[in-house]
Amino acid sequence: MTKLYTIKVKVNGTEYERSVEPRLLLSDFIRHDLGLSGTHVGCEHGLCGACTVLFDGEPMRSCLIFAVQANGHEVQTVESLGTPEHMHPLQEAFSEKHALQCGFCTPGFLMTLVPFLEKHPDPTEEEIREAIDGNLCRCTGYQNMIGAVQLAAKKMAARQEV
Amino acid sequence: MKPIPFEYYAPSSVAEALDTIAELGYSGKILAGGQSLIPSMNFRVARPGALVDLNNIPELAYIRPNGDGSVAIGTMTRDSKVEHDAEIKRRFPLIAEVMTYIAHPQIRNRGTFGGAIAHADPAAQLPAISLLMNADLKLLKKGGERWVQAEDFFLGPFMTVLEPDEMLAEVVLKPLPARTGSSYKQVSRQRGGYAQVAVASAATLDEAGRCKQVRMVLISVGDTPILSKEVSRILVGQKPGQEAFEAVAEAVAKGEIDPGTDVHATADYRRHLTRVLVVRSLTEAFQRAAL
Ligand SMILES: Cc1cc2nc3c(=O)[nH]c(=O)nc-3n(C[C@@H](O)[C@H](O)[C@H](O)COP(=O)(O)OP(=O)(O)OC[C@H]3O[C@@H](n4cnc5c(N)ncnc54)[C@H](O)[C@@H]3O)c2cc1C
Ligand code: FES
Ligand code: FES
């Protein structure tokens, strides 16, 4: 039997303490051990971006980090963004601009774009394309996502002014 | 779970890490950013018996400009830190430019500068750039330290002079001479994809506008990044120009590379790309040198 490690990790503001095998991926820990199935898993080798979460505030691939490495760190998943009643402005914009179809890739795009919008409150199309070059979507053709990010930037600026 | 079971060590100091890799020998592997190692473990292509995780050693992550114009980069410095560092941009604009070609933003937030060099992928940018600049590499093991130049570091695909009980600790980028321009040209299927072929060059002009010194590295066309000898043989002492660059491209494509065929490109296509990119890269490097 492989040795288990006890880890303490803060996910979406809640402290969790769990025992894990070192080979458990952070993506599987989030989905199976914590039951947060919003983080999706597509390729498990870093190509698709569906599993993107914030690790200490920075977007990273949760399929390329072991859960044991999250000990003492903070993780945010798509569940932290909003609720169906109170969506994040980026989620509203994705819905209004038809920036998703099947939705499989969406959590990864959102978790990549939320910190991007914080750093680039008024992004150009080129900057948006660069920001999402590590996320694959098989449905939308990306064009509506660009519009959604621009709309979200406007919404967020308007909220700041209030 | 995807990888096979392994033992996990998370040392909190360099000394402790060196002890651990010395004890583990061939069964241990260093875990840096994990952006190359974990994918191959997920496929069970890599099956290390134990991982020694360097992520809890803050003393291995730094960018330190030295007084002599060089910059020392700790092996665990994340790619995105190097990409956005103001001093790197000022002293080595080529490095800041090249970083944006490596994978994707989320991967650069985790992948490390030293990890990429130690990984020695012949299609990767940072081994090639370290060779272009003949960076000094600091290797540590329990009770010992040695410095190796990038020119002597790469042995083959994913093979370096690193011993199993050794760790790459620091990369020192030496200052570039005055009137030096550098350039990086790459062709890949999509943004962030591995290079089908890429060419990096650094050219220095003398006061009369002749080529004083030039280095060029070819990526993804052999077992390691390839440092061209033809380029300096043909160009040093000459006025740089299109005709001379084409002569270099011809000599390189005929004699210095050994491209393979895979699903991404045939050997012939890679040879063709090499000719085109050599000319483009040299043109830009000499233009920048003249600025
Ligand atoms: C989708 C995707 C696309 C990518 N595209 C590119 C690309 O276009 N260009 C590119 O260059 N890279 C690319 N990469 C890989 C790059 O992101 C990796 O970060 C890099 O190759 C390895 O760095 P790492 O820190 O992640 O090392 P790890 O994966 O942790 O380690 C890689 C190897 O080096 C060894 N090692 C690491 N650090 C040390 C050390 N200090 N001393 C001794 N040995 C050490 C490890 O034991 C392991 O064998 C891509 C990765 C992914 C997932
Ligand atoms: S599941 Fe992590 S990048 Fe595809
Ligand atoms: S909406 Fe279906 S993959 Fe993106």
PDB file of N, CA, C and O in Angstrom, chain A residues 2 5 21-25 28 32 43-47 49 52 55 58-61 63-66 68-69 73 108 112 126 129-131 133-135, chain B residues 1-9 31-35 38-39 41-44 51 53 55-56 80-81 100 103-107 109-110 190-192:
ATOM      1  N   THR A   2       0.578   2.144  -0.894  1.00  0.00           N
ATOM      2  CA  THR A   2       1.365   3.374  -0.971  1.00  0.00           C
ATOM      3  C   THR A   2       1.086   4.249   0.241  1.00  0.00           C
ATOM      4  O   THR A   2      -0.019   4.266   0.772  1.00  0.00           O
ATOM      5  N   TYR A   5      -0.433  10.857   2.266  1.00  0.00           N
ATOM      6  CA  TYR A   5       0.036  12.135   2.820  1.00  0.00           C
ATOM      7  C   TYR A   5      -1.173  12.968   3.212  1.00  0.00           C
ATOM      8  O   TYR A   5      -2.167  13.008   2.492  1.00  0.00           O
ATOM      9  N   GLU A  21      -2.865   9.892  -1.965  1.00  0.00           N
ATOM     10  CA  GLU A  21      -1.693   9.224  -2.545  1.00  0.00           C
ATOM     11  C   GLU A  21      -0.951  10.276  -3.365  1.00  0.00           C
ATOM     12  O   GLU A  21      -1.598  11.098  -4.013  1.00  0.00           O
ATOM     13  N   PRO A  22       0.376  10.218  -3.383  1.00  0.00           N
ATOM     14  CA  PRO A  22       1.096  11.256  -4.139  1.00  0.00           C
ATOM     15  C   PRO A  22       0.735  11.293  -5.614  1.00  0.00           C
ATOM     16  O   PRO A  22       0.825  12.330  -6.240  1.00  0.00           O
ATOM     17  N   ARG A  23       0.322  10.163  -6.194  1.00  0.00           N
ATOM     18  CA  ARG A  23       0.062  10.169  -7.643  1.00  0.00           C
ATOM     19  C   ARG A  23      -1.304  10.731  -8.006  1.00  0.00           C
ATOM     20  O   ARG A  23      -1.664  10.788  -9.175  1.00  0.00           O
ATOM     21  N   LEU A  24      -2.096  11.140  -7.008  1.00  0.00           N
ATOM     22  CA  LEU A  24      -3.411  11.724  -7.300  1.00  0.00           C
ATOM     23  C   LEU A  24      -3.232  13.121  -7.915  1.00  0.00           C
ATOM     24  O   LEU A  24      -2.583  13.991  -7.331  1.00  0.00           O
ATOM     25  N   LEU A  25      -3.820  13.326  -9.086  1.00  0.00           N
ATOM     26  CA  LEU A  25      -3.724  14.642  -9.727  1.00  0.00           C
ATOM     27  C   LEU A  25      -4.640  15.639  -9.008  1.00  0.00           C
ATOM     28  O   LEU A  25      -5.697  15.265  -8.492  1.00  0.00           O
ATOM     29  N   ASP A  28      -8.210  15.470 -10.294  1.00  0.00           N
ATOM     30  CA  ASP A  28      -9.032  14.378  -9.761  1.00  0.00           C
ATOM     31  C   ASP A  28      -9.378  14.607  -8.296  1.00  0.00           C
ATOM     32  O   ASP A  28     -10.461  14.260  -7.841  1.00  0.00           O
ATOM     33  N   HIS A  32     -13.142  14.393  -7.556  1.00  0.00           N
ATOM     34  CA  HIS A  32     -13.597  13.171  -6.879  1.00  0.00           C
ATOM     35  C   HIS A  32     -13.570  13.309  -5.374  1.00  0.00           C
ATOM     36  O   HIS A  32     -14.521  12.950  -4.692  1.00  0.00           O
ATOM     37  N   CYS A  43      -7.863  16.158 -21.558  1.00  0.00           N
ATOM     38  CA  CYS A  43      -6.748  15.438 -22.175  1.00  0.00           C
ATOM     39  C   CYS A  43      -5.769  14.866 -21.163  1.00  0.00           C
ATOM     40  O   CYS A  43      -5.067  13.922 -21.449  1.00  0.00           O
ATOM     41  N   GLU A  44      -5.703  15.477 -20.000  1.00  0.00           N
ATOM     42  CA  GLU A  44      -4.765  15.092 -18.949  1.00  0.00           C
ATOM     43  C   GLU A  44      -3.319  15.090 -19.392  1.00  0.00           C
ATOM     44  O   GLU A  44      -2.509  14.342 -18.869  1.00  0.00           O
ATOM     45  N   HIS A  45      -2.972  15.880 -20.387  1.00  0.00           N
ATOM     46  CA  HIS A  45      -1.549  16.127 -20.604  1.00  0.00           C
ATOM     47  C   HIS A  45      -1.256  17.569 -20.982  1.00  0.00           C
ATOM     48  O   HIS A  45      -0.270  17.855 -21.636  1.00  0.00           O
ATOM     49  N   GLY A  46      -2.119  18.461 -20.544  1.00  0.00           N
ATOM     50  CA  GLY A  46      -1.775  19.876 -20.626  1.00  0.00           C
ATOM     51  C   GLY A  46      -2.185  20.573 -21.896  1.00  0.00           C
ATOM     52  O   GLY A  46      -1.926  21.755 -22.070  1.00  0.00           O
ATOM     53  N   LEU A  47      -2.855  19.840 -22.821  1.00  0.00           N
ATOM     54  CA  LEU A  47      -3.129  20.442 -24.129  1.00  0.00           C
ATOM     55  C   LEU A  47      -4.405  21.255 -24.189  1.00  0.00           C
ATOM     56  O   LEU A  47      -4.457  22.261 -24.879  1.00  0.00           O
ATOM     57  N   GLY A  49      -6.685  22.621 -21.694  1.00  0.00           N
ATOM     58  CA  GLY A  49      -6.987  23.764 -20.820  1.00  0.00           C
ATOM     59  C   GLY A  49      -8.291  23.652 -20.056  1.00  0.00           C
ATOM     60  O   GLY A  49      -8.612  24.538 -19.254  1.00  0.00           O
ATOM     61  N   THR A  52      -8.170  24.099 -16.154  1.00  0.00           N
ATOM     62  CA  THR A  52      -7.511  25.285 -15.583  1.00  0.00           C
ATOM     63  C   THR A  52      -8.195  25.746 -14.293  1.00  0.00           C
ATOM     64  O   THR A  52      -9.414  25.911 -14.249  1.00  0.00           O
ATOM     65  N   PHE A  55      -4.240  28.703  -8.980  1.00  0.00           N
ATOM     66  CA  PHE A  55      -3.381  28.138  -7.943  1.00  0.00           C
ATOM     67  C   PHE A  55      -2.634  29.332  -7.360  1.00  0.00           C
ATOM     68  O   PHE A  55      -1.881  29.985  -8.078  1.00  0.00           O
ATOM     69  N   GLU A  58      -3.005  32.285  -9.716  1.00  0.00           N
ATOM     70  CA  GLU A  58      -2.553  32.246 -11.111  1.00  0.00           C
ATOM     71  C   GLU A  58      -3.189  31.058 -11.822  1.00  0.00           C
ATOM     72  O   GLU A  58      -3.214  29.954 -11.273  1.00  0.00           O
ATOM     73  N   PRO A  59      -3.635  31.254 -13.076  1.00  0.00           N
ATOM     74  CA  PRO A  59      -4.204  30.111 -13.787  1.00  0.00           C
ATOM     75  C   PRO A  59      -3.146  29.058 -14.114  1.00  0.00           C
ATOM     76  O   PRO A  59      -2.058  29.383 -14.591  1.00  0.00           O
ATOM     77  N   MET A  60      -3.467  27.803 -13.811  1.00  0.00           N
ATOM     78  CA  MET A  60      -2.565  26.682 -14.095  1.00  0.00           C
ATOM     79  C   MET A  60      -3.402  25.457 -14.446  1.00  0.00           C
ATOM     80  O   MET A  60      -4.594  25.411 -14.166  1.00  0.00           O
ATOM     81  N   ARG A  61      -2.707  24.458 -15.032  1.00  0.00           N
ATOM     82  CA  ARG A  61      -3.361  23.191 -15.388  1.00  0.00           C
ATOM     83  C   ARG A  61      -3.459  22.315 -14.138  1.00  0.00           C
ATOM     84  O   ARG A  61      -2.418  21.886 -13.614  1.00  0.00           O
ATOM     85  N   CYS A  63      -4.389  19.325 -14.119  1.00  0.00           N
ATOM     86  CA  CYS A  63      -4.001  17.949 -14.473  1.00  0.00           C
ATOM     87  C   CYS A  63      -2.482  17.783 -14.482  1.00  0.00           C
ATOM     88  O   CYS A  63      -1.996  16.675 -14.641  1.00  0.00           O
ATOM     89  N   LEU A  64      -1.738  18.888 -14.335  1.00  0.00           N
ATOM     90  CA  LEU A  64      -0.274  18.807 -14.329  1.00  0.00           C
ATOM     91  C   LEU A  64       0.299  19.255 -12.985  1.00  0.00           C
ATOM     92  O   LEU A  64       1.395  19.795 -12.906  1.00  0.00           O
ATOM     93  N   ILE A  65      -0.495  19.078 -11.925  1.00  0.00           N
ATOM     94  CA  ILE A  65      -0.030  19.329 -10.560  1.00  0.00           C
ATOM     95  C   ILE A  65      -0.558  18.158  -9.734  1.00  0.00           C
ATOM     96  O   ILE A  65      -1.698  17.716  -9.948  1.00  0.00           O
ATOM     97  N   PHE A  66       0.261  17.611  -8.850  1.00  0.00           N
ATOM     98  CA  PHE A  66      -0.237  16.568  -7.954  1.00  0.00           C
ATOM     99  C   PHE A  66      -0.944  17.219  -6.766  1.00  0.00           C
ATOM    100  O   PHE A  66      -0.525  18.278  -6.283  1.00  0.00           O
ATOM    101  N   VAL A  68      -0.881  16.482  -3.760  1.00  0.00           N
ATOM    102  CA  VAL A  68       0.006  16.605  -2.606  1.00  0.00           C
ATOM    103  C   VAL A  68       0.805  17.929  -2.681  1.00  0.00           C
ATOM    104  O   VAL A  68       1.172  18.508  -1.660  1.00  0.00           O
ATOM    105  N   GLN A  69       1.003  18.423  -3.908  1.00  0.00           N
ATOM    106  CA  GLN A  69       1.739  19.683  -4.067  1.00  0.00           C
ATOM    107  C   GLN A  69       0.893  20.899  -3.689  1.00  0.00           C
ATOM    108  O   GLN A  69       1.425  22.005  -3.584  1.00  0.00           O
ATOM    109  N   HIS A  73      -1.438  25.519  -0.026  1.00  0.00           N
ATOM    110  CA  HIS A  73      -1.736  26.496  -1.080  1.00  0.00           C
ATOM    111  C   HIS A  73      -3.243  26.736  -1.189  1.00  0.00           C
ATOM    112  O   HIS A  73      -4.048  26.079  -0.555  1.00  0.00           O
ATOM    113  N   GLY A 108     -12.618  26.159 -17.985  1.00  0.00           N
ATOM    114  CA  GLY A 108     -11.202  26.448 -18.232  1.00  0.00           C
ATOM    115  C   GLY A 108     -11.010  27.843 -18.806  1.00  0.00           C
ATOM    116  O   GLY A 108     -10.082  28.556 -18.429  1.00  0.00           O
ATOM    117  N   THR A 112      -9.225  31.084 -16.863  1.00  0.00           N
ATOM    118  CA  THR A 112      -8.091  31.739 -17.515  1.00  0.00           C
ATOM    119  C   THR A 112      -8.369  33.236 -17.658  1.00  0.00           C
ATOM    120  O   THR A 112      -7.486  34.080 -17.479  1.00  0.00           O
ATOM    121  N   GLU A 126      -6.363  41.171 -29.935  1.00  0.00           N
ATOM    122  CA  GLU A 126      -5.108  40.431 -30.006  1.00  0.00           C
ATOM    123  C   GLU A 126      -4.711  39.898 -28.619  1.00  0.00           C
ATOM    124  O   GLU A 126      -4.305  38.736 -28.478  1.00  0.00           O
ATOM    125  N   ARG A 129      -6.948  36.990 -27.702  1.00  0.00           N
ATOM    126  CA  ARG A 129      -6.570  35.764 -28.429  1.00  0.00           C
ATOM    127  C   ARG A 129      -5.329  35.122 -27.807  1.00  0.00           C
ATOM    128  O   ARG A 129      -5.235  33.900 -27.693  1.00  0.00           O
ATOM    129  N   GLU A 130      -4.369  35.964 -27.424  1.00  0.00           N
ATOM    130  CA  GLU A 130      -3.162  35.439 -26.786  1.00  0.00           C
ATOM    131  C   GLU A 130      -3.484  34.781 -25.450  1.00  0.00           C
ATOM    132  O   GLU A 130      -2.954  33.727 -25.121  1.00  0.00           O
ATOM    133  N   ALA A 131      -4.381  35.417 -24.688  1.00  0.00           N
ATOM    134  CA  ALA A 131      -4.712  34.909 -23.350  1.00  0.00           C
ATOM    135  C   ALA A 131      -5.338  33.524 -23.424  1.00  0.00           C
ATOM    136  O   ALA A 131      -5.143  32.704 -22.534  1.00  0.00           O
ATOM    137  N   ASP A 133      -4.864  31.267 -25.887  1.00  0.00           N
ATOM    138  CA  ASP A 133      -4.239  30.355 -26.857  1.00  0.00           C
ATOM    139  C   ASP A 133      -3.972  28.973 -26.264  1.00  0.00           C
ATOM    140  O   ASP A 133      -3.689  28.028 -26.988  1.00  0.00           O
ATOM    141  N   GLY A 134      -4.110  28.833 -24.957  1.00  0.00           N
ATOM    142  CA  GLY A 134      -3.916  27.527 -24.333  1.00  0.00           C
ATOM    143  C   GLY A 134      -5.228  26.844 -23.960  1.00  0.00           C
ATOM    144  O   GLY A 134      -5.235  25.953 -23.120  1.00  0.00           O
ATOM    145  N   ASN A 135      -6.345  27.263 -24.544  1.00  0.00           N
ATOM    146  CA  ASN A 135      -7.620  26.611 -24.261  1.00  0.00           C
ATOM    147  C   ASN A 135      -8.275  26.200 -25.580  1.00  0.00           C
ATOM    148  O   ASN A 135      -8.386  27.006 -26.494  1.00  0.00           O
TER     149      ASN A 135
ATOM    150  N   MET B   1      -6.400   6.549 -11.084  1.00  0.00           N
ATOM    151  CA  MET B   1      -5.186   7.372 -11.056  1.00  0.00           C
ATOM    152  C   MET B   1      -4.277   6.997 -12.214  1.00  0.00           C
ATOM    153  O   MET B   1      -4.204   5.837 -12.581  1.00  0.00           O
ATOM    154  N   LYS B   2      -3.620   7.990 -12.780  1.00  0.00           N
ATOM    155  CA  LYS B   2      -2.932   7.738 -14.035  1.00  0.00           C
ATOM    156  C   LYS B   2      -1.484   7.295 -13.862  1.00  0.00           C
ATOM    157  O   LYS B   2      -1.091   6.273 -14.408  1.00  0.00           O
ATOM    158  N   PRO B   3      -0.659   8.053 -13.141  1.00  0.00           N
ATOM    159  CA  PRO B   3       0.738   7.605 -13.000  1.00  0.00           C
ATOM    160  C   PRO B   3       0.829   6.352 -12.125  1.00  0.00           C
ATOM    161  O   PRO B   3      -0.072   6.084 -11.333  1.00  0.00           O
ATOM    162  N   ILE B   4       1.913   5.587 -12.270  1.00  0.00           N
ATOM    163  CA  ILE B   4       2.119   4.460 -11.368  1.00  0.00           C
ATOM    164  C   ILE B   4       2.481   5.019  -9.984  1.00  0.00           C
ATOM    165  O   ILE B   4       2.899   6.173  -9.867  1.00  0.00           O
ATOM    166  N   PRO B   5       2.313   4.219  -8.929  1.00  0.00           N
ATOM    167  CA  PRO B   5       2.648   4.723  -7.585  1.00  0.00           C
ATOM    168  C   PRO B   5       4.128   5.090  -7.494  1.00  0.00           C
ATOM    169  O   PRO B   5       4.975   4.471  -8.139  1.00  0.00           O
ATOM    170  N   PHE B   6       4.409   6.118  -6.720  1.00  0.00           N
ATOM    171  CA  PHE B   6       5.808   6.523  -6.505  1.00  0.00           C
ATOM    172  C   PHE B   6       5.944   7.103  -5.112  1.00  0.00           C
ATOM    173  O   PHE B   6       4.945   7.505  -4.499  1.00  0.00           O
ATOM    174  N   GLU B   7       7.166   7.113  -4.629  1.00  0.00           N
ATOM    175  CA  GLU B   7       7.444   7.784  -3.355  1.00  0.00           C
ATOM    176  C   GLU B   7       7.593   9.266  -3.614  1.00  0.00           C
ATOM    177  O   GLU B   7       8.066   9.667  -4.676  1.00  0.00           O
ATOM    178  N   TYR B   8       7.238  10.069  -2.629  1.00  0.00           N
ATOM    179  CA  TYR B   8       7.249  11.516  -2.833  1.00  0.00           C
ATOM    180  C   TYR B   8       8.060  12.193  -1.728  1.00  0.00           C
ATOM    181  O   TYR B   8       7.839  11.945  -0.551  1.00  0.00           O
ATOM    182  N   TYR B   9       9.003  13.010  -2.131  1.00  0.00           N
ATOM    183  CA  TYR B   9       9.807  13.776  -1.177  1.00  0.00           C
ATOM    184  C   TYR B   9       9.673  15.257  -1.491  1.00  0.00           C
ATOM    185  O   TYR B   9       9.755  15.654  -2.660  1.00  0.00           O
ATOM    186  N   LEU B  31      11.298  16.741  -9.614  1.00  0.00           N
ATOM    187  CA  LEU B  31      10.056  17.335 -10.106  1.00  0.00           C
ATOM    188  C   LEU B  31      10.191  18.847  -9.999  1.00  0.00           C
ATOM    189  O   LEU B  31      10.261  19.400  -8.903  1.00  0.00           O
ATOM    190  N   ALA B  32      10.269  19.515 -11.160  1.00  0.00           N
ATOM    191  CA  ALA B  32      10.340  20.981 -11.163  1.00  0.00           C
ATOM    192  C   ALA B  32       8.931  21.506 -11.428  1.00  0.00           C
ATOM    193  O   ALA B  32       8.039  21.308 -10.613  1.00  0.00           O
ATOM    194  N   GLY B  33       8.693  22.130 -12.602  1.00  0.00           N
ATOM    195  CA  GLY B  33       7.337  22.609 -12.905  1.00  0.00           C
ATOM    196  C   GLY B  33       6.376  21.473 -13.223  1.00  0.00           C
ATOM    197  O   GLY B  33       5.162  21.635 -13.161  1.00  0.00           O
ATOM    198  N   GLY B  34       6.937  20.330 -13.589  1.00  0.00           N
ATOM    199  CA  GLY B  34       6.092  19.179 -13.898  1.00  0.00           C
ATOM    200  C   GLY B  34       5.385  19.262 -15.241  1.00  0.00           C
ATOM    201  O   GLY B  34       4.616  18.373 -15.590  1.00  0.00           O
ATOM    202  N   GLN B  35       5.650  20.291 -16.029  1.00  0.00           N
ATOM    203  CA  GLN B  35       4.868  20.487 -17.251  1.00  0.00           C
ATOM    204  C   GLN B  35       5.328  19.571 -18.385  1.00  0.00           C
ATOM    205  O   GLN B  35       4.643  19.438 -19.399  1.00  0.00           O
ATOM    206  N   ILE B  38       5.007  15.457 -15.718  1.00  0.00           N
ATOM    207  CA  ILE B  38       3.698  14.914 -15.324  1.00  0.00           C
ATOM    208  C   ILE B  38       2.909  14.394 -16.538  1.00  0.00           C
ATOM    209  O   ILE B  38       2.338  13.307 -16.457  1.00  0.00           O
ATOM    210  N   PRO B  39       2.896  15.115 -17.681  1.00  0.00           N
ATOM    211  CA  PRO B  39       2.213  14.509 -18.837  1.00  0.00           C
ATOM    212  C   PRO B  39       2.772  13.121 -19.174  1.00  0.00           C
ATOM    213  O   PRO B  39       2.005  12.188 -19.428  1.00  0.00           O
ATOM    214  N   MET B  41       4.231  11.067 -17.159  1.00  0.00           N
ATOM    215  CA  MET B  41       3.833  10.118 -16.103  1.00  0.00           C
ATOM    216  C   MET B  41       2.362   9.732 -16.255  1.00  0.00           C
ATOM    217  O   MET B  41       1.976   8.588 -16.000  1.00  0.00           O
ATOM    218  N   ASN B  42       1.530  10.708 -16.664  1.00  0.00           N
ATOM    219  CA  ASN B  42       0.106  10.401 -16.866  1.00  0.00           C
ATOM    220  C   ASN B  42      -0.082   9.341 -17.950  1.00  0.00           C
ATOM    221  O   ASN B  42      -1.005   8.537 -17.888  1.00  0.00           O
ATOM    222  N   PHE B  43       0.797   9.348 -18.949  1.00  0.00           N
ATOM    223  CA  PHE B  43       0.757   8.323 -19.999  1.00  0.00           C
ATOM    224  C   PHE B  43       1.529   7.066 -19.608  1.00  0.00           C
ATOM    225  O   PHE B  43       1.606   6.121 -20.388  1.00  0.00           O
ATOM    226  N   ARG B  44       2.153   7.098 -18.455  1.00  0.00           N
ATOM    227  CA  ARG B  44       3.023   6.015 -17.977  1.00  0.00           C
ATOM    228  C   ARG B  44       4.206   5.755 -18.913  1.00  0.00           C
ATOM    229  O   ARG B  44       4.718   4.639 -18.991  1.00  0.00           O
ATOM    230  N   LEU B  51       9.794  10.782  -6.617  1.00  0.00           N
ATOM    231  CA  LEU B  51       9.950  12.159  -7.075  1.00  0.00           C
ATOM    232  C   LEU B  51      10.504  13.018  -5.950  1.00  0.00           C
ATOM    233  O   LEU B  51      10.090  12.883  -4.793  1.00  0.00           O
ATOM    234  N   ASP B  53      10.507  16.777  -5.160  1.00  0.00           N
ATOM    235  CA  ASP B  53       9.813  17.998  -5.571  1.00  0.00           C
ATOM    236  C   ASP B  53      10.609  19.224  -5.112  1.00  0.00           C
ATOM    237  O   ASP B  53      10.858  19.390  -3.915  1.00  0.00           O
ATOM    238  N   ASN B  55       9.578  22.300  -5.484  1.00  0.00           N
ATOM    239  CA  ASN B  55       8.695  23.466  -5.394  1.00  0.00           C
ATOM    240  C   ASN B  55       8.627  24.110  -4.015  1.00  0.00           C
ATOM    241  O   ASN B  55       8.061  25.193  -3.873  1.00  0.00           O
ATOM    242  N   ASN B  56       9.173  23.439  -2.994  1.00  0.00           N
ATOM    243  CA  ASN B  56       9.146  24.051  -1.657  1.00  0.00           C
ATOM    244  C   ASN B  56      10.496  24.638  -1.278  1.00  0.00           C
ATOM    245  O   ASN B  56      10.794  24.785  -0.099  1.00  0.00           O
ATOM    246  N   SER B  80       6.900  32.395 -16.599  1.00  0.00           N
ATOM    247  CA  SER B  80       6.170  33.671 -16.691  1.00  0.00           C
ATOM    248  C   SER B  80       6.902  34.781 -15.939  1.00  0.00           C
ATOM    249  O   SER B  80       6.793  35.953 -16.301  1.00  0.00           O
ATOM    250  N   LYS B  81       7.671  34.424 -14.908  1.00  0.00           N
ATOM    251  CA  LYS B  81       8.471  35.436 -14.187  1.00  0.00           C
ATOM    252  C   LYS B  81       9.570  35.967 -15.106  1.00  0.00           C
ATOM    253  O   LYS B  81       9.815  37.176 -15.162  1.00  0.00           O
ATOM    254  N   THR B 100       7.399  33.924 -24.959  1.00  0.00           N
ATOM    255  CA  THR B 100       5.992  33.921 -25.374  1.00  0.00           C
ATOM    256  C   THR B 100       5.686  32.783 -26.348  1.00  0.00           C
ATOM    257  O   THR B 100       4.527  32.488 -26.609  1.00  0.00           O
ATOM    258  N   ALA B 103       4.765  27.060 -25.023  1.00  0.00           N
ATOM    259  CA  ALA B 103       3.484  26.564 -24.537  1.00  0.00           C
ATOM    260  C   ALA B 103       2.467  27.700 -24.424  1.00  0.00           C
ATOM    261  O   ALA B 103       2.354  28.544 -25.305  1.00  0.00           O
ATOM    262  N   HIS B 104       1.758  27.752 -23.302  1.00  0.00           N
ATOM    263  CA  HIS B 104       0.640  28.693 -23.127  1.00  0.00           C
ATOM    264  C   HIS B 104       0.775  29.374 -21.778  1.00  0.00           C
ATOM    265  O   HIS B 104       1.496  28.889 -20.908  1.00  0.00           O
ATOM    266  N   PRO B 105       0.056  30.498 -21.586  1.00  0.00           N
ATOM    267  CA  PRO B 105       0.226  31.253 -20.338  1.00  0.00           C
ATOM    268  C   PRO B 105       0.087  30.392 -19.077  1.00  0.00           C
ATOM    269  O   PRO B 105       0.892  30.520 -18.146  1.00  0.00           O
ATOM    270  N   GLN B 106      -0.912  29.502 -19.044  1.00  0.00           N
ATOM    271  CA  GLN B 106      -1.121  28.711 -17.818  1.00  0.00           C
ATOM    272  C   GLN B 106       0.062  27.781 -17.558  1.00  0.00           C
ATOM    273  O   GLN B 106       0.361  27.454 -16.405  1.00  0.00           O
ATOM    274  N   ILE B 107       0.694  27.320 -18.633  1.00  0.00           N
ATOM    275  CA  ILE B 107       1.822  26.390 -18.491  1.00  0.00           C
ATOM    276  C   ILE B 107       3.078  27.161 -18.090  1.00  0.00           C
ATOM    277  O   ILE B 107       3.878  26.699 -17.270  1.00  0.00           O
ATOM    278  N   ASN B 109       3.057  29.667 -16.212  1.00  0.00           N
ATOM    279  CA  ASN B 109       2.930  30.010 -14.791  1.00  0.00           C
ATOM    280  C   ASN B 109       3.494  28.921 -13.894  1.00  0.00           C
ATOM    281  O   ASN B 109       3.700  29.136 -12.700  1.00  0.00           O
ATOM    282  N   ARG B 110       3.699  27.734 -14.421  1.00  0.00           N
ATOM    283  CA  ARG B 110       4.153  26.608 -13.607  1.00  0.00           C
ATOM    284  C   ARG B 110       5.523  26.095 -14.070  1.00  0.00           C
ATOM    285  O   ARG B 110       6.373  25.731 -13.258  1.00  0.00           O
ATOM    286  N   GLN B 190       0.377  25.739 -34.523  1.00  0.00           N
ATOM    287  CA  GLN B 190      -0.466  26.758 -33.911  1.00  0.00           C
ATOM    288  C   GLN B 190       0.334  27.476 -32.841  1.00  0.00           C
ATOM    289  O   GLN B 190       1.403  27.006 -32.442  1.00  0.00           O
ATOM    290  N   ARG B 191      -0.163  28.602 -32.391  1.00  0.00           N
ATOM    291  CA  ARG B 191       0.502  29.366 -31.360  1.00  0.00           C
ATOM    292  C   ARG B 191       0.691  28.504 -30.115  1.00  0.00           C
ATOM    293  O   ARG B 191      -0.258  27.852 -29.665  1.00  0.00           O
ATOM    294  N   GLY B 192       1.897  28.478 -29.584  1.00  0.00           N
ATOM    295  CA  GLY B 192       2.137  27.683 -28.383  1.00  0.00           C
ATOM    296  C   GLY B 192       2.494  26.237 -28.700  1.00  0.00           C
ATOM    297  O   GLY B 192       2.850  25.479 -27.812  1.00  0.00           O
TER     298      GLY B 192
END
